């Protein structure tokens, strides 16, 4: 993936107290060092998390999803929004300007 200048970077990024471990190039695990909770991420959630770590625009993450999976851009965007809500509910993300 390459960042396009015209697209804004992700507005939310992983918190410093959250560690991501890639298990097999597909799935991964998040560990919240503050709460000691861990979260197993499937292939799609791992793709989203890696994009957030690299501060890719959400549209770019969605485009990568359409390249890897048989989904429309709209469905990919919807999946990303759902994942972001879950990550935010668990306090795993912070505003990019504070990150």
Short mmCIF file of C-alpha atoms in Angstrom, two decimals:
data_model
loop_
_atom_site.label_atom_id
_atom_site.label_comp_id
_atom_site.label_asym_id
_atom_site.label_seq_id
_atom_site.Cartn_x
_atom_site.Cartn_y
_atom_site.Cartn_z
CA UNK A 1 0.00 0.00 0.00
CA UNK A 2 1.18 3.51 -0.67
CA UNK A 3 -0.16 6.59 1.03
CA UNK A 4 -1.75 9.09 -1.30
CA UNK A 5 -1.08 12.73 -0.46
CA UNK A 6 -4.71 13.70 -1.02
CA UNK A 7 -6.08 11.24 1.54
CA UNK A 8 -6.01 12.17 5.23
CA UNK A 9 -4.25 9.72 7.54
CA UNK A 10 -6.26 7.65 9.98
CA UNK A 11 -7.81 9.82 12.68
CA UNK A 12 -7.38 7.12 15.32
CA UNK A 13 -4.21 5.19 16.03
CA UNK A 14 -3.22 2.42 18.43
CA UNK A 15 -2.51 3.49 22.00
CA UNK A 16 1.08 3.24 23.20
CA UNK A 17 0.03 0.72 25.85
CA UNK A 18 -1.26 -1.75 23.24
CA UNK A 19 1.13 -4.25 21.68
CA UNK A 20 0.33 -6.12 18.47
CA UNK A 21 1.95 -9.46 17.71
CA UNK A 22 1.60 -10.91 14.24
CA UNK A 23 1.11 -14.66 14.57
CA UNK A 24 1.40 -15.92 11.03
CA UNK A 25 1.23 -12.97 8.65
CA UNK A 26 -2.54 -13.13 8.87
CA UNK A 27 -3.93 -13.35 12.40
CA UNK A 28 -2.57 -11.52 15.39
CA UNK A 29 -2.93 -10.77 19.06
CA UNK A 30 -3.32 -7.43 20.84
CA UNK A 31 -2.22 -7.07 24.45
CA UNK A 32 -3.37 -4.09 26.49
CA UNK A 33 -0.51 -3.61 28.93
CA UNK A 34 -2.67 -1.44 31.20
CA UNK A 35 -5.48 -3.95 31.71
CA UNK A 36 -3.49 -7.14 30.94
CA UNK A 37 -6.26 -8.18 28.54
CA UNK A 38 -5.48 -9.75 25.21
CA UNK A 39 -7.53 -9.88 22.05
CA UNK A 40 -7.12 -12.41 19.28
CA UNK A 41 -7.57 -10.76 15.88
CA UNK A 42 -8.71 -12.62 12.81
CA UNK A 43 -7.16 -11.96 9.42
CA UNK A 44 -9.39 -8.98 8.62
CA UNK A 45 -9.00 -7.29 12.01
CA UNK A 46 -5.22 -7.78 11.79
CA UNK A 47 -5.16 -6.12 8.37
CA UNK A 48 -7.10 -3.17 9.81
CA UNK A 49 -4.85 -2.93 12.88
CA UNK A 50 -1.66 -2.98 10.78
CA UNK A 51 -3.09 -0.18 8.63
CA UNK A 52 -3.89 1.87 11.73
CA UNK A 53 -0.37 1.31 13.07
CA UNK A 54 1.03 2.69 9.82
CA UNK A 55 -1.45 5.60 9.95
CA UNK A 56 -2.89 4.71 6.58
CA UNK A 57 -6.05 6.50 5.49
CA UNK A 58 -9.14 4.39 6.21
CA UNK A 59 -10.00 4.38 2.50
CA UNK A 60 -6.59 2.88 1.75
CA UNK A 61 -7.16 0.12 4.31
CA UNK A 62 -10.55 -0.54 2.71
CA UNK A 63 -8.94 -0.71 -0.74
CA UNK A 64 -6.45 -3.29 0.52
CA UNK A 65 -9.34 -5.34 1.89
CA UNK A 66 -11.00 -5.36 -1.54
CA UNK A 67 -7.73 -6.62 -3.04
CA UNK A 68 -7.42 -9.51 -0.57
CA UNK A 69 -11.06 -10.47 -0.15
CA UNK A 70 -14.11 -10.68 -2.37
CA UNK A 71 -15.85 -7.64 -0.87
CA UNK A 72 -17.02 -4.31 -2.18
CA UNK A 73 -15.44 -1.07 -1.05
CA UNK A 74 -18.65 -0.26 0.83
CA UNK A 75 -18.58 -3.58 2.70
CA UNK A 76 -14.89 -3.16 3.51
CA UNK A 77 -15.55 0.35 4.83
CA UNK A 78 -18.42 -0.95 6.95
CA UNK A 79 -16.20 -3.69 8.39
CA UNK A 80 -13.50 -1.15 9.24
CA UNK A 81 -16.01 1.11 10.98
CA UNK A 82 -17.29 -1.83 13.04
CA UNK A 83 -13.75 -2.83 14.00
CA UNK A 84 -12.94 0.76 14.99
CA UNK A 85 -16.01 0.86 17.24
CA UNK A 86 -14.87 -2.36 18.92
CA UNK A 87 -11.28 -1.14 19.33
CA UNK A 88 -12.52 2.17 20.74
CA UNK A 89 -14.92 0.46 23.16
CA UNK A 90 -11.94 -1.47 24.53
CA UNK A 91 -9.88 1.77 24.74
CA UNK A 92 -7.26 0.46 22.33
CA UNK A 93 -7.20 3.56 20.11
CA UNK A 94 -6.42 7.22 20.66
CA UNK A 95 -6.94 10.29 18.49
CA UNK A 96 -4.08 10.57 15.98
CA UNK A 97 -3.24 14.11 17.12
CA UNK A 98 -2.61 12.73 20.63
CA UNK A 99 -0.93 9.50 19.50
#
